[in-house]
């Protein structure tokens, strides 16, 4: 079906198109009676505003582009919910794209968002993103960019909303120590990924504070899948003597560890206390419930979107590399409740 | 920073804007040598394609609007992931909006999506959506509409991707009966919501097939929150004698029931067997793991998006009210493993 145009309304009322346009924009230069006639005819003909024309005039789209690794992951869907909430209030649309952790796909997405003249981009980069020329091009072309969670360290003229992962790692480890753990294993993903590097650093700092030795044999690197948790739990029981605490850099691997330990009769938290990271919904439901670090995805989404909206309104705040550091929150549950 | 225009490229090369335009569009009417000069200059000046102009010409935006009740709910974030995947392959952008279960907000969203000339809309309606004039207006104005999961029954000229909830309810209940349950409670949300009406109908049909009486005192209506599950479990133990099976229309309430029953020493599944609905990630982690019905959100998202893409390519398939019924899948876990 064809969309109704301003010209058709004008023709039907036998008046000028420019008068119709002014009436629809509620201009003072049109009489109230004419306005009403125009509005009624517009409704009758099923006219809807066309944002495309004004978008072209302004060379922008009233739209924010959001790029995440994977929409269905709980943390990212929470951030998207927070972003949409703020954007909706401010009258912006939100285009969502997922890189699926592939940098080639991320490049195409950025190029497409720019061609569509989005007003700004919020991004959590893929695990593959080392070369970030596509992001630099974006900033150089005048499209403001705000990173959240996963960022490119050292990139100029961008905003950042990050989680204080060092703090999170520190608090989880300190908590285990305070619960009497003396030999704490750390499960992590490769340490060249910023967030894991930082959680590991927090682990190291907590050991240092309480005069416990840092032993690199206790740092086990994997992809942190549930199966990795299973496998590493077996390794811990078999090869590492006297481990009484485990800090996993995500909940999934922690849950894999718990499943294996329970199947072999190891008592949690009495024999081994366990802490995870992310506060996935599953962490509250597993038995015993899992102590973890909450990242508050919705808040991070709201903050990132606000940084961009602030830039739209007030100009150059972003070019000063503004970074908001969100403090994560330790959630103490049964997997560490000893004594 | 200002975006580079075709005119600036033309001026820099001292040639005609229309030649630049043709060169950028890879036209045969421009010599290869000129094309290269234009492309090089475009890169040098940081020129990016502008989709806004061609969008306005075509009076469409190469964009699909998606409306869900809440982005962060697992089922919806899964459908969005499936939608984005298909749309990306076909070269469409996806604008995501959440109604937060409010029909007023849903109305504004639809009006905004139409003003932005989205090529089509995929929607799962809010719980409040009774009056659907905003959706009818959308279809009458020529914007194709495809419902997924939650739809408006009887609305003409739309596509639908639905889950066979009757089948899902039937299979969950039949499974409980085959495991020896004779007195099965059904937890449901208000039965004027289509999906709950259908799950309840499946429950009723299964009882009928196995010659068990349908007793309306065994059908407990709530909002199906976890707290509702807690409260209703207490009621079942106190007021209903001999209940040996529970079919909950969602996992959340089922988990609330399990928490309460476990705290009072009732054995699951020996004393009471339990089945849920939706296969939320938590259902696999709770102990005992929860038997449930899987809705495969990603597949539903892909199918809904495909229905729309099919319409874009082949025209009038949608006006025939095409409905795709997705068969849900019973996932048998420990909460019903008796004998």
mmCIF file of N, CA, C and O in Angstrom, chain B residues 91-183:
data_model
loop_
_atom_site.group_PDB
_atom_site.id
_atom_site.type_symbol
_atom_site.label_atom_id
_atom_site.label_comp_id
_atom_site.label_asym_id
_atom_site.label_seq_id
_atom_site.Cartn_x
_atom_site.Cartn_y
_atom_site.Cartn_z
ATOM 1 N N UNK B 91 21.072 -7.966 4.978
ATOM 2 C CA UNK B 91 21.451 -6.566 4.825
ATOM 3 C C UNK B 91 20.488 -5.569 5.447
ATOM 4 O O UNK B 91 20.448 -4.406 5.045
ATOM 5 N N UNK B 92 19.723 -6.002 6.420
ATOM 6 C CA UNK B 92 18.814 -5.089 7.118
ATOM 7 C C UNK B 92 19.343 -4.744 8.506
ATOM 8 O O UNK B 92 19.978 -5.573 9.156
ATOM 9 N N UNK B 93 19.026 -3.518 8.960
ATOM 10 C CA UNK B 93 19.289 -3.152 10.342
ATOM 11 C C UNK B 93 18.099 -3.524 11.203
ATOM 12 O O UNK B 93 16.977 -3.650 10.712
ATOM 13 N N UNK B 94 18.356 -3.644 12.491
ATOM 14 C CA UNK B 94 17.300 -4.018 13.423
ATOM 15 C C UNK B 94 17.206 -2.969 14.528
ATOM 16 O O UNK B 94 18.167 -2.746 15.255
ATOM 17 N N UNK B 95 16.052 -2.299 14.626
ATOM 18 C CA UNK B 95 15.804 -1.370 15.732
ATOM 19 C C UNK B 95 15.032 -2.135 16.805
ATOM 20 O O UNK B 95 14.021 -2.758 16.515
ATOM 21 N N UNK B 96 15.555 -2.111 18.035
ATOM 22 C CA UNK B 96 14.932 -2.871 19.120
ATOM 23 C C UNK B 96 14.222 -1.933 20.090
ATOM 24 O O UNK B 96 14.805 -0.939 20.519
ATOM 25 N N UNK B 97 12.991 -2.259 20.452
ATOM 26 C CA UNK B 97 12.245 -1.453 21.425
ATOM 27 C C UNK B 97 11.589 -2.386 22.425
ATOM 28 O O UNK B 97 11.201 -3.493 22.087
ATOM 29 N N UNK B 98 11.447 -1.913 23.666
ATOM 30 C CA UNK B 98 10.747 -2.734 24.659
ATOM 31 C C UNK B 98 9.517 -1.995 25.189
ATOM 32 O O UNK B 98 9.592 -0.825 25.545
ATOM 33 N N UNK B 99 8.396 -2.703 25.229
ATOM 34 C CA UNK B 99 7.142 -2.086 25.676
ATOM 35 C C UNK B 99 7.042 -2.067 27.192
ATOM 36 O O UNK B 99 6.196 -1.365 27.744
ATOM 37 N N UNK B 100 7.891 -2.827 27.868
ATOM 38 C CA UNK B 100 7.806 -2.982 29.330
ATOM 39 C C UNK B 100 6.397 -3.367 29.759
ATOM 40 O O UNK B 100 5.955 -2.982 30.848
ATOM 41 N N UNK B 101 5.712 -4.126 28.917
ATOM 42 C CA UNK B 101 4.346 -4.623 29.176
ATOM 43 C C UNK B 101 3.303 -3.506 29.239
ATOM 44 O O UNK B 101 2.197 -3.721 29.711
ATOM 45 N N UNK B 102 3.641 -2.283 28.759
ATOM 46 C CA UNK B 102 2.668 -1.184 28.791
ATOM 47 C C UNK B 102 2.161 -0.894 27.381
ATOM 48 O O UNK B 102 2.937 -0.615 26.479
ATOM 49 N N UNK B 103 0.840 -0.900 27.203
ATOM 50 C CA UNK B 103 0.280 -0.720 25.864
ATOM 51 C C UNK B 103 0.479 0.714 25.371
ATOM 52 O O UNK B 103 0.667 0.946 24.174
ATOM 53 N N UNK B 104 0.481 1.700 26.269
ATOM 54 C CA UNK B 104 0.721 3.094 25.863
ATOM 55 C C UNK B 104 2.104 3.248 25.242
ATOM 56 O O UNK B 104 2.287 3.913 24.226
ATOM 57 N N UNK B 105 3.065 2.634 25.907
ATOM 58 C CA UNK B 105 4.422 2.691 25.386
ATOM 59 C C UNK B 105 4.496 1.956 24.045
ATOM 60 O O UNK B 105 5.167 2.403 23.117
ATOM 61 N N UNK B 106 3.804 0.860 23.948
ATOM 62 C CA UNK B 106 3.780 0.088 22.701
ATOM 63 C C UNK B 106 3.216 0.934 21.565
ATOM 64 O O UNK B 106 3.738 0.927 20.441
ATOM 65 N N UNK B 107 2.176 1.707 21.848
ATOM 66 C CA UNK B 107 1.570 2.586 20.837
ATOM 67 C C UNK B 107 2.557 3.627 20.336
ATOM 68 O O UNK B 107 2.697 3.848 19.142
ATOM 69 N N UNK B 108 3.264 4.265 21.281
ATOM 70 C CA UNK B 108 4.248 5.285 20.894
ATOM 71 C C UNK B 108 5.353 4.670 20.053
ATOM 72 O O UNK B 108 5.826 5.268 19.087
ATOM 73 N N UNK B 109 5.780 3.487 20.453
ATOM 74 C CA UNK B 109 6.852 2.807 19.724
ATOM 75 C C UNK B 109 6.427 2.548 18.279
ATOM 76 O O UNK B 109 7.168 2.814 17.339
ATOM 77 N N UNK B 110 5.214 2.028 18.101
ATOM 78 C CA UNK B 110 4.724 1.709 16.750
ATOM 79 C C UNK B 110 4.664 2.976 15.906
ATOM 80 O O UNK B 110 5.091 2.996 14.743
ATOM 81 N N UNK B 111 4.150 4.053 16.499
ATOM 82 C CA UNK B 111 4.026 5.307 15.759
ATOM 83 C C UNK B 111 5.406 5.827 15.349
ATOM 84 O O UNK B 111 5.617 6.284 14.224
ATOM 85 N N UNK B 112 6.359 5.722 16.259
ATOM 86 C CA UNK B 112 7.724 6.145 15.960
ATOM 87 C C UNK B 112 8.372 5.285 14.876
ATOM 88 O O UNK B 112 9.032 5.791 13.973
ATOM 89 N N UNK B 113 8.150 3.974 14.950
ATOM 90 C CA UNK B 113 8.728 3.087 13.937
ATOM 91 C C UNK B 113 8.163 3.404 12.560
ATOM 92 O O UNK B 113 8.867 3.399 11.557
ATOM 93 N N UNK B 114 6.869 3.741 12.515
ATOM 94 C CA UNK B 114 6.249 4.080 11.240
ATOM 95 C C UNK B 114 6.785 5.408 10.709
ATOM 96 O O UNK B 114 7.045 5.546 9.512
ATOM 97 N N UNK B 115 6.949 6.388 11.604
ATOM 98 C CA UNK B 115 7.500 7.684 11.191
ATOM 99 C C UNK B 115 8.919 7.507 10.641
ATOM 100 O O UNK B 115 9.352 8.243 9.770
ATOM 101 N N UNK B 116 9.620 6.503 11.152
ATOM 102 C CA UNK B 116 10.973 6.235 10.676
ATOM 103 C C UNK B 116 10.984 5.312 9.462
ATOM 104 O O UNK B 116 12.038 4.880 9.019
ATOM 105 N N UNK B 117 9.789 5.003 8.981
ATOM 106 C CA UNK B 117 9.633 4.217 7.743
ATOM 107 C C UNK B 117 10.378 2.881 7.787
ATOM 108 O O UNK B 117 11.081 2.531 6.828
ATOM 109 N N UNK B 118 10.242 2.161 8.901
ATOM 110 C CA UNK B 118 10.812 0.818 8.920
ATOM 111 C C UNK B 118 10.117 -0.001 7.841
ATOM 112 O O UNK B 118 8.957 0.256 7.492
ATOM 113 N N UNK B 119 10.818 -0.979 7.309
ATOM 114 C CA UNK B 119 10.259 -1.767 6.219
ATOM 115 C C UNK B 119 9.256 -2.795 6.722
ATOM 116 O O UNK B 119 8.448 -3.313 5.959
ATOM 117 N N UNK B 120 9.340 -3.118 8.009
ATOM 118 C CA UNK B 120 8.430 -4.088 8.584
ATOM 119 C C UNK B 120 8.631 -4.139 10.084
ATOM 120 O O UNK B 120 9.637 -3.641 10.596
ATOM 121 N N UNK B 121 7.658 -4.746 10.775
ATOM 122 C CA UNK B 121 7.720 -4.805 12.237
ATOM 123 C C UNK B 121 7.510 -6.243 12.705
ATOM 124 O O UNK B 121 6.613 -6.944 12.229
ATOM 125 N N UNK B 122 8.360 -6.663 13.650
ATOM 126 C CA UNK B 122 8.195 -7.943 14.327
ATOM 127 C C UNK B 122 7.805 -7.630 15.766
ATOM 128 O O UNK B 122 8.493 -6.855 16.427
ATOM 129 N N UNK B 123 6.730 -8.212 16.245
ATOM 130 C CA UNK B 123 6.272 -7.828 17.588
ATOM 131 C C UNK B 123 5.767 -9.004 18.410
ATOM 132 O O UNK B 123 5.143 -9.931 17.897
ATOM 133 N N UNK B 124 6.094 -8.968 19.697
ATOM 134 C CA UNK B 124 5.486 -9.840 20.690
ATOM 135 C C UNK B 124 4.786 -8.864 21.642
ATOM 136 O O UNK B 124 5.449 -8.061 22.293
ATOM 137 N N UNK B 125 3.458 -8.875 21.673
ATOM 138 C CA UNK B 125 2.709 -7.786 22.317
ATOM 139 C C UNK B 125 2.798 -7.812 23.846
ATOM 140 O O UNK B 125 3.127 -8.832 24.450
ATOM 141 N N UNK B 126 2.492 -6.655 24.440
ATOM 142 C CA UNK B 126 2.507 -6.526 25.897
ATOM 143 C C UNK B 126 1.318 -7.270 26.503
ATOM 144 O O UNK B 126 0.357 -7.583 25.816
ATOM 145 N N UNK B 127 1.388 -7.540 27.809
ATOM 146 C CA UNK B 127 0.272 -8.219 28.480
ATOM 147 C C UNK B 127 -0.976 -7.349 28.481
ATOM 148 O O UNK B 127 -2.084 -7.836 28.620
ATOM 149 N N UNK B 128 -0.784 -6.013 28.358
ATOM 150 C CA UNK B 128 -1.924 -5.093 28.408
ATOM 151 C C UNK B 128 -2.643 -4.929 27.070
ATOM 152 O O UNK B 128 -3.678 -4.292 27.009
ATOM 153 N N UNK B 129 -2.027 -5.443 25.993
ATOM 154 C CA UNK B 129 -2.553 -5.135 24.661
ATOM 155 C C UNK B 129 -3.876 -5.846 24.374
ATOM 156 O O UNK B 129 -3.894 -7.024 24.021
ATOM 157 N N UNK B 130 -4.977 -5.123 24.593
ATOM 158 C CA UNK B 130 -6.302 -5.639 24.226
ATOM 159 C C UNK B 130 -6.758 -4.887 22.980
ATOM 160 O O UNK B 130 -7.001 -5.472 21.940
ATOM 161 N N UNK B 131 -6.882 -3.543 23.111
ATOM 162 C CA UNK B 131 -7.187 -2.699 21.956
ATOM 163 C C UNK B 131 -5.953 -2.681 21.057
ATOM 164 O O UNK B 131 -4.877 -2.292 21.482
ATOM 165 N N UNK B 132 -6.134 -3.121 19.812
ATOM 166 C CA UNK B 132 -4.954 -3.192 18.949
ATOM 167 C C UNK B 132 -5.088 -2.277 17.740
ATOM 168 O O UNK B 132 -4.559 -2.588 16.670
ATOM 169 N N UNK B 133 -5.757 -1.138 17.915
ATOM 170 C CA UNK B 133 -5.941 -0.223 16.784
ATOM 171 C C UNK B 133 -4.593 0.287 16.255
ATOM 172 O O UNK B 133 -4.454 0.544 15.064
ATOM 173 N N UNK B 134 -3.594 0.432 17.144
ATOM 174 C CA UNK B 134 -2.282 0.896 16.679
ATOM 175 C C UNK B 134 -1.640 -0.117 15.733
ATOM 176 O O UNK B 134 -0.890 0.242 14.838
ATOM 177 N N UNK B 135 -1.937 -1.386 15.949
ATOM 178 C CA UNK B 135 -1.364 -2.418 15.087
ATOM 179 C C UNK B 135 -2.132 -2.505 13.765
ATOM 180 O O UNK B 135 -1.542 -2.678 12.696
ATOM 181 N N UNK B 136 -3.437 -2.346 13.859
ATOM 182 C CA UNK B 136 -4.255 -2.344 12.648
ATOM 183 C C UNK B 136 -3.856 -1.177 11.743
ATOM 184 O O UNK B 136 -3.717 -1.337 10.527
ATOM 185 N N UNK B 137 -3.652 -0.003 12.361
ATOM 186 C CA UNK B 137 -3.263 1.191 11.607
ATOM 187 C C UNK B 137 -1.964 0.942 10.840
ATOM 188 O O UNK B 137 -1.804 1.365 9.689
ATOM 189 N N UNK B 138 -1.077 0.261 11.494
ATOM 190 C CA UNK B 138 0.218 -0.077 10.929
ATOM 191 C C UNK B 138 0.044 -0.919 9.655
ATOM 192 O O UNK B 138 0.598 -0.613 8.600
ATOM 193 N N UNK B 139 -0.764 -1.949 9.756
ATOM 194 C CA UNK B 139 -1.004 -2.835 8.609
ATOM 195 C C UNK B 139 -1.723 -2.081 7.495
ATOM 196 O O UNK B 139 -1.367 -2.180 6.314
ATOM 197 N N UNK B 140 -2.744 -1.267 7.874
ATOM 198 C CA UNK B 140 -3.508 -0.525 6.868
ATOM 199 C C UNK B 140 -2.640 0.493 6.142
ATOM 200 O O UNK B 140 -2.888 0.834 4.990
ATOM 201 N N UNK B 141 -1.611 0.970 6.827
ATOM 202 C CA UNK B 141 -0.720 1.947 6.228
ATOM 203 C C UNK B 141 0.352 1.278 5.352
ATOM 204 O O UNK B 141 1.218 1.932 4.796
ATOM 205 N N UNK B 142 0.284 -0.062 5.288
ATOM 206 C CA UNK B 142 1.196 -0.762 4.391
ATOM 207 C C UNK B 142 2.499 -1.219 5.017
ATOM 208 O O UNK B 142 3.415 -1.638 4.323
ATOM 209 N N UNK B 143 2.619 -1.147 6.345
ATOM 210 C CA UNK B 143 3.825 -1.665 7.005
ATOM 211 C C UNK B 143 3.559 -3.105 7.448
ATOM 212 O O UNK B 143 2.728 -3.335 8.320
ATOM 213 N N UNK B 144 4.240 -4.069 6.837
ATOM 214 C CA UNK B 144 3.945 -5.463 7.175
ATOM 215 C C UNK B 144 4.299 -5.787 8.624
ATOM 216 O O UNK B 144 5.285 -5.281 9.168
ATOM 217 N N UNK B 145 3.491 -6.638 9.223
ATOM 218 C CA UNK B 145 3.604 -6.948 10.643
ATOM 219 C C UNK B 145 3.650 -8.464 10.824
ATOM 220 O O UNK B 145 2.829 -9.186 10.267
ATOM 221 N N UNK B 146 4.620 -8.921 11.614
ATOM 222 C CA UNK B 146 4.678 -10.343 11.953
ATOM 223 C C UNK B 146 4.716 -10.471 13.471
ATOM 224 O O UNK B 146 5.546 -9.857 14.139
ATOM 225 N N UNK B 147 3.788 -11.237 14.013
ATOM 226 C CA UNK B 147 3.781 -11.515 15.452
ATOM 227 C C UNK B 147 4.653 -12.730 15.741
ATOM 228 O O UNK B 147 4.717 -13.654 14.931
ATOM 229 N N UNK B 148 5.303 -12.727 16.901
ATOM 230 C CA UNK B 148 5.916 -13.970 17.355
ATOM 231 C C UNK B 148 5.566 -14.164 18.826
ATOM 232 O O UNK B 148 5.467 -13.216 19.582
ATOM 233 N N UNK B 149 5.338 -15.409 19.185
ATOM 234 C CA UNK B 149 4.936 -15.805 20.537
ATOM 235 C C UNK B 149 3.622 -15.143 20.945
ATOM 236 O O UNK B 149 2.567 -15.719 20.747
ATOM 237 N N UNK B 150 3.659 -13.932 21.495
ATOM 238 C CA UNK B 150 2.416 -13.297 21.945
ATOM 239 C C UNK B 150 1.796 -12.504 20.800
ATOM 240 O O UNK B 150 2.384 -11.542 20.331
ATOM 241 N N UNK B 151 0.578 -12.896 20.372
ATOM 242 C CA UNK B 151 -0.036 -12.260 19.222
ATOM 243 C C UNK B 151 -1.432 -11.760 19.555
ATOM 244 O O UNK B 151 -1.946 -11.988 20.648
ATOM 245 N N UNK B 152 -2.034 -11.056 18.606
ATOM 246 C CA UNK B 152 -3.417 -10.631 18.735
ATOM 247 C C UNK B 152 -4.240 -11.604 17.904
ATOM 248 O O UNK B 152 -4.106 -11.640 16.675
ATOM 249 N N UNK B 153 -5.062 -12.403 18.573
ATOM 250 C CA UNK B 153 -5.817 -13.439 17.855
ATOM 251 C C UNK B 153 -6.769 -12.788 16.859
ATOM 252 O O UNK B 153 -7.405 -11.780 17.154
ATOM 253 N N UNK B 154 -6.813 -13.339 15.658
ATOM 254 C CA UNK B 154 -7.798 -12.908 14.670
ATOM 255 C C UNK B 154 -7.435 -11.670 13.879
ATOM 256 O O UNK B 154 -8.231 -11.218 13.054
ATOM 257 N N UNK B 155 -6.234 -11.078 14.090
ATOM 258 C CA UNK B 155 -5.890 -9.887 13.315
ATOM 259 C C UNK B 155 -5.495 -10.285 11.903
ATOM 260 O O UNK B 155 -4.640 -11.135 11.704
ATOM 261 N N UNK B 156 -6.134 -9.640 10.921
ATOM 262 C CA UNK B 156 -5.948 -10.029 9.520
ATOM 263 C C UNK B 156 -4.654 -9.471 8.927
ATOM 264 O O UNK B 156 -4.125 -8.480 9.410
ATOM 265 N N UNK B 157 -4.227 -10.079 7.835
ATOM 266 C CA UNK B 157 -3.116 -9.574 7.022
ATOM 267 C C UNK B 157 -1.813 -9.438 7.808
ATOM 268 O O UNK B 157 -1.069 -8.479 7.650
ATOM 269 N N UNK B 158 -1.562 -10.383 8.675
ATOM 270 C CA UNK B 158 -0.305 -10.395 9.424
ATOM 271 C C UNK B 158 0.284 -11.802 9.356
ATOM 272 O O UNK B 158 -0.432 -12.765 9.057
ATOM 273 N N UNK B 159 1.576 -11.889 9.618
ATOM 274 C CA UNK B 159 2.195 -13.195 9.752
ATOM 275 C C UNK B 159 2.295 -13.546 11.230
ATOM 276 O O UNK B 159 2.259 -12.658 12.083
ATOM 277 N N UNK B 160 2.404 -14.828 11.534
ATOM 278 C CA UNK B 160 2.515 -15.239 12.934
ATOM 279 C C UNK B 160 3.484 -16.406 13.061
ATOM 280 O O UNK B 160 3.423 -17.354 12.279
ATOM 281 N N UNK B 161 4.357 -16.318 14.057
ATOM 282 C CA UNK B 161 5.174 -17.471 14.415
ATOM 283 C C UNK B 161 4.858 -17.784 15.861
ATOM 284 O O UNK B 161 5.189 -17.018 16.767
ATOM 285 N N UNK B 162 4.166 -18.886 16.059
ATOM 286 C CA UNK B 162 3.663 -19.196 17.392
ATOM 287 C C UNK B 162 4.245 -20.514 17.877
ATOM 288 O O UNK B 162 4.686 -21.346 17.095
ATOM 289 N N UNK B 163 4.225 -20.666 19.175
ATOM 290 C CA UNK B 163 4.634 -21.935 19.752
ATOM 291 C C UNK B 163 3.368 -22.721 20.024
ATOM 292 O O UNK B 163 2.362 -22.161 20.482
ATOM 293 N N UNK B 164 3.387 -24.006 19.734
ATOM 294 C CA UNK B 164 2.201 -24.821 19.973
ATOM 295 C C UNK B 164 2.098 -25.081 21.475
ATOM 296 O O UNK B 164 2.533 -26.122 21.973
ATOM 297 N N UNK B 165 1.527 -24.100 22.173
ATOM 298 C CA UNK B 165 1.459 -24.185 23.627
ATOM 299 C C UNK B 165 0.527 -25.287 24.108
ATOM 300 O O UNK B 165 0.741 -25.864 25.168
ATOM 301 N N UNK B 166 -0.512 -25.574 23.324
ATOM 302 C CA UNK B 166 -1.407 -26.672 23.698
ATOM 303 C C UNK B 166 -0.594 -27.963 23.749
ATOM 304 O O UNK B 166 -0.619 -28.710 24.724
ATOM 305 N N UNK B 167 0.168 -28.191 22.686
ATOM 306 C CA UNK B 167 1.023 -29.374 22.598
ATOM 307 C C UNK B 167 2.014 -29.418 23.776
ATOM 308 O O UNK B 167 2.212 -30.455 24.400
ATOM 309 N N UNK B 168 2.653 -28.275 24.062
ATOM 310 C CA UNK B 168 3.618 -28.216 25.159
ATOM 311 C C UNK B 168 2.973 -28.574 26.488
ATOM 312 O O UNK B 168 3.514 -29.365 27.265
ATOM 313 N N UNK B 169 1.807 -27.986 26.754
ATOM 314 C CA UNK B 169 1.083 -28.271 27.993
ATOM 315 C C UNK B 169 0.663 -29.731 28.058
ATOM 316 O O UNK B 169 0.751 -30.374 29.110
ATOM 317 N N UNK B 170 0.237 -30.260 26.915
ATOM 318 C CA UNK B 170 -0.180 -31.663 26.856
ATOM 319 C C UNK B 170 0.992 -32.586 27.173
ATOM 320 O O UNK B 170 0.891 -33.479 28.014
ATOM 321 N N UNK B 171 2.127 -32.349 26.530
ATOM 322 C CA UNK B 171 3.272 -33.253 26.715
ATOM 323 C C UNK B 171 3.814 -33.236 28.138
ATOM 324 O O UNK B 171 4.164 -34.275 28.683
ATOM 325 N N UNK B 172 3.878 -32.039 28.731
ATOM 326 C CA UNK B 172 4.364 -31.946 30.111
ATOM 327 C C UNK B 172 3.432 -32.719 31.041
ATOM 328 O O UNK B 172 3.883 -33.482 31.909
ATOM 329 N N UNK B 173 2.123 -32.549 30.857
ATOM 330 C CA UNK B 173 1.151 -33.205 31.735
ATOM 331 C C UNK B 173 1.130 -34.712 31.494
ATOM 332 O O UNK B 173 1.121 -35.511 32.433
ATOM 333 N N UNK B 174 1.135 -35.106 30.212
ATOM 334 C CA UNK B 174 1.149 -36.537 29.892
ATOM 335 C C UNK B 174 2.372 -37.215 30.517
ATOM 336 O O UNK B 174 2.283 -38.312 31.068
ATOM 337 N N UNK B 175 3.514 -36.526 30.450
ATOM 338 C CA UNK B 175 4.741 -37.073 31.021
ATOM 339 C C UNK B 175 4.580 -37.311 32.530
ATOM 340 O O UNK B 175 4.970 -38.371 33.044
ATOM 341 N N UNK B 176 3.972 -36.346 33.235
ATOM 342 C CA UNK B 176 3.738 -36.519 34.676
ATOM 343 C C UNK B 176 2.832 -37.727 34.930
ATOM 344 O O UNK B 176 3.074 -38.526 35.846
ATOM 345 N N UNK B 177 1.790 -37.857 34.110
ATOM 346 C CA UNK B 177 0.866 -38.987 34.272
ATOM 347 C C UNK B 177 1.593 -40.306 34.043
ATOM 348 O O UNK B 177 1.448 -41.267 34.806
ATOM 349 N N UNK B 178 2.418 -40.346 33.007
ATOM 350 C CA UNK B 178 3.160 -41.582 32.712
ATOM 351 C C UNK B 178 4.160 -41.920 33.807
ATOM 352 O O UNK B 178 4.573 -43.062 33.951
ATOM 353 N N UNK B 179 4.563 -40.895 34.590
ATOM 354 C CA UNK B 179 5.451 -41.149 35.719
ATOM 355 C C UNK B 179 4.656 -41.496 36.977
ATOM 356 O O UNK B 179 5.202 -41.526 38.079
ATOM 357 N N UNK B 180 3.362 -41.713 36.803
ATOM 358 C CA UNK B 180 2.556 -42.214 37.916
ATOM 359 C C UNK B 180 1.771 -41.168 38.685
ATOM 360 O O UNK B 180 1.112 -41.483 39.676
ATOM 361 N N UNK B 181 1.838 -39.903 38.289
ATOM 362 C CA UNK B 181 1.084 -38.869 39.004
ATOM 363 C C UNK B 181 -0.417 -39.023 38.711
ATOM 364 O O UNK B 181 -0.813 -39.218 37.565
ATOM 365 N N UNK B 182 -1.215 -38.894 39.763
ATOM 366 C CA UNK B 182 -2.660 -39.055 39.628
ATOM 367 C C UNK B 182 -3.407 -37.771 39.971
ATOM 368 O O UNK B 182 -4.558 -37.593 39.590
ATOM 369 N N UNK B 183 -2.760 -36.914 40.760
ATOM 370 C CA UNK B 183 -3.421 -35.672 41.171
ATOM 371 C C UNK B 183 -2.460 -34.520 40.884
ATOM 372 O O UNK B 183 -1.547 -34.237 41.663
#
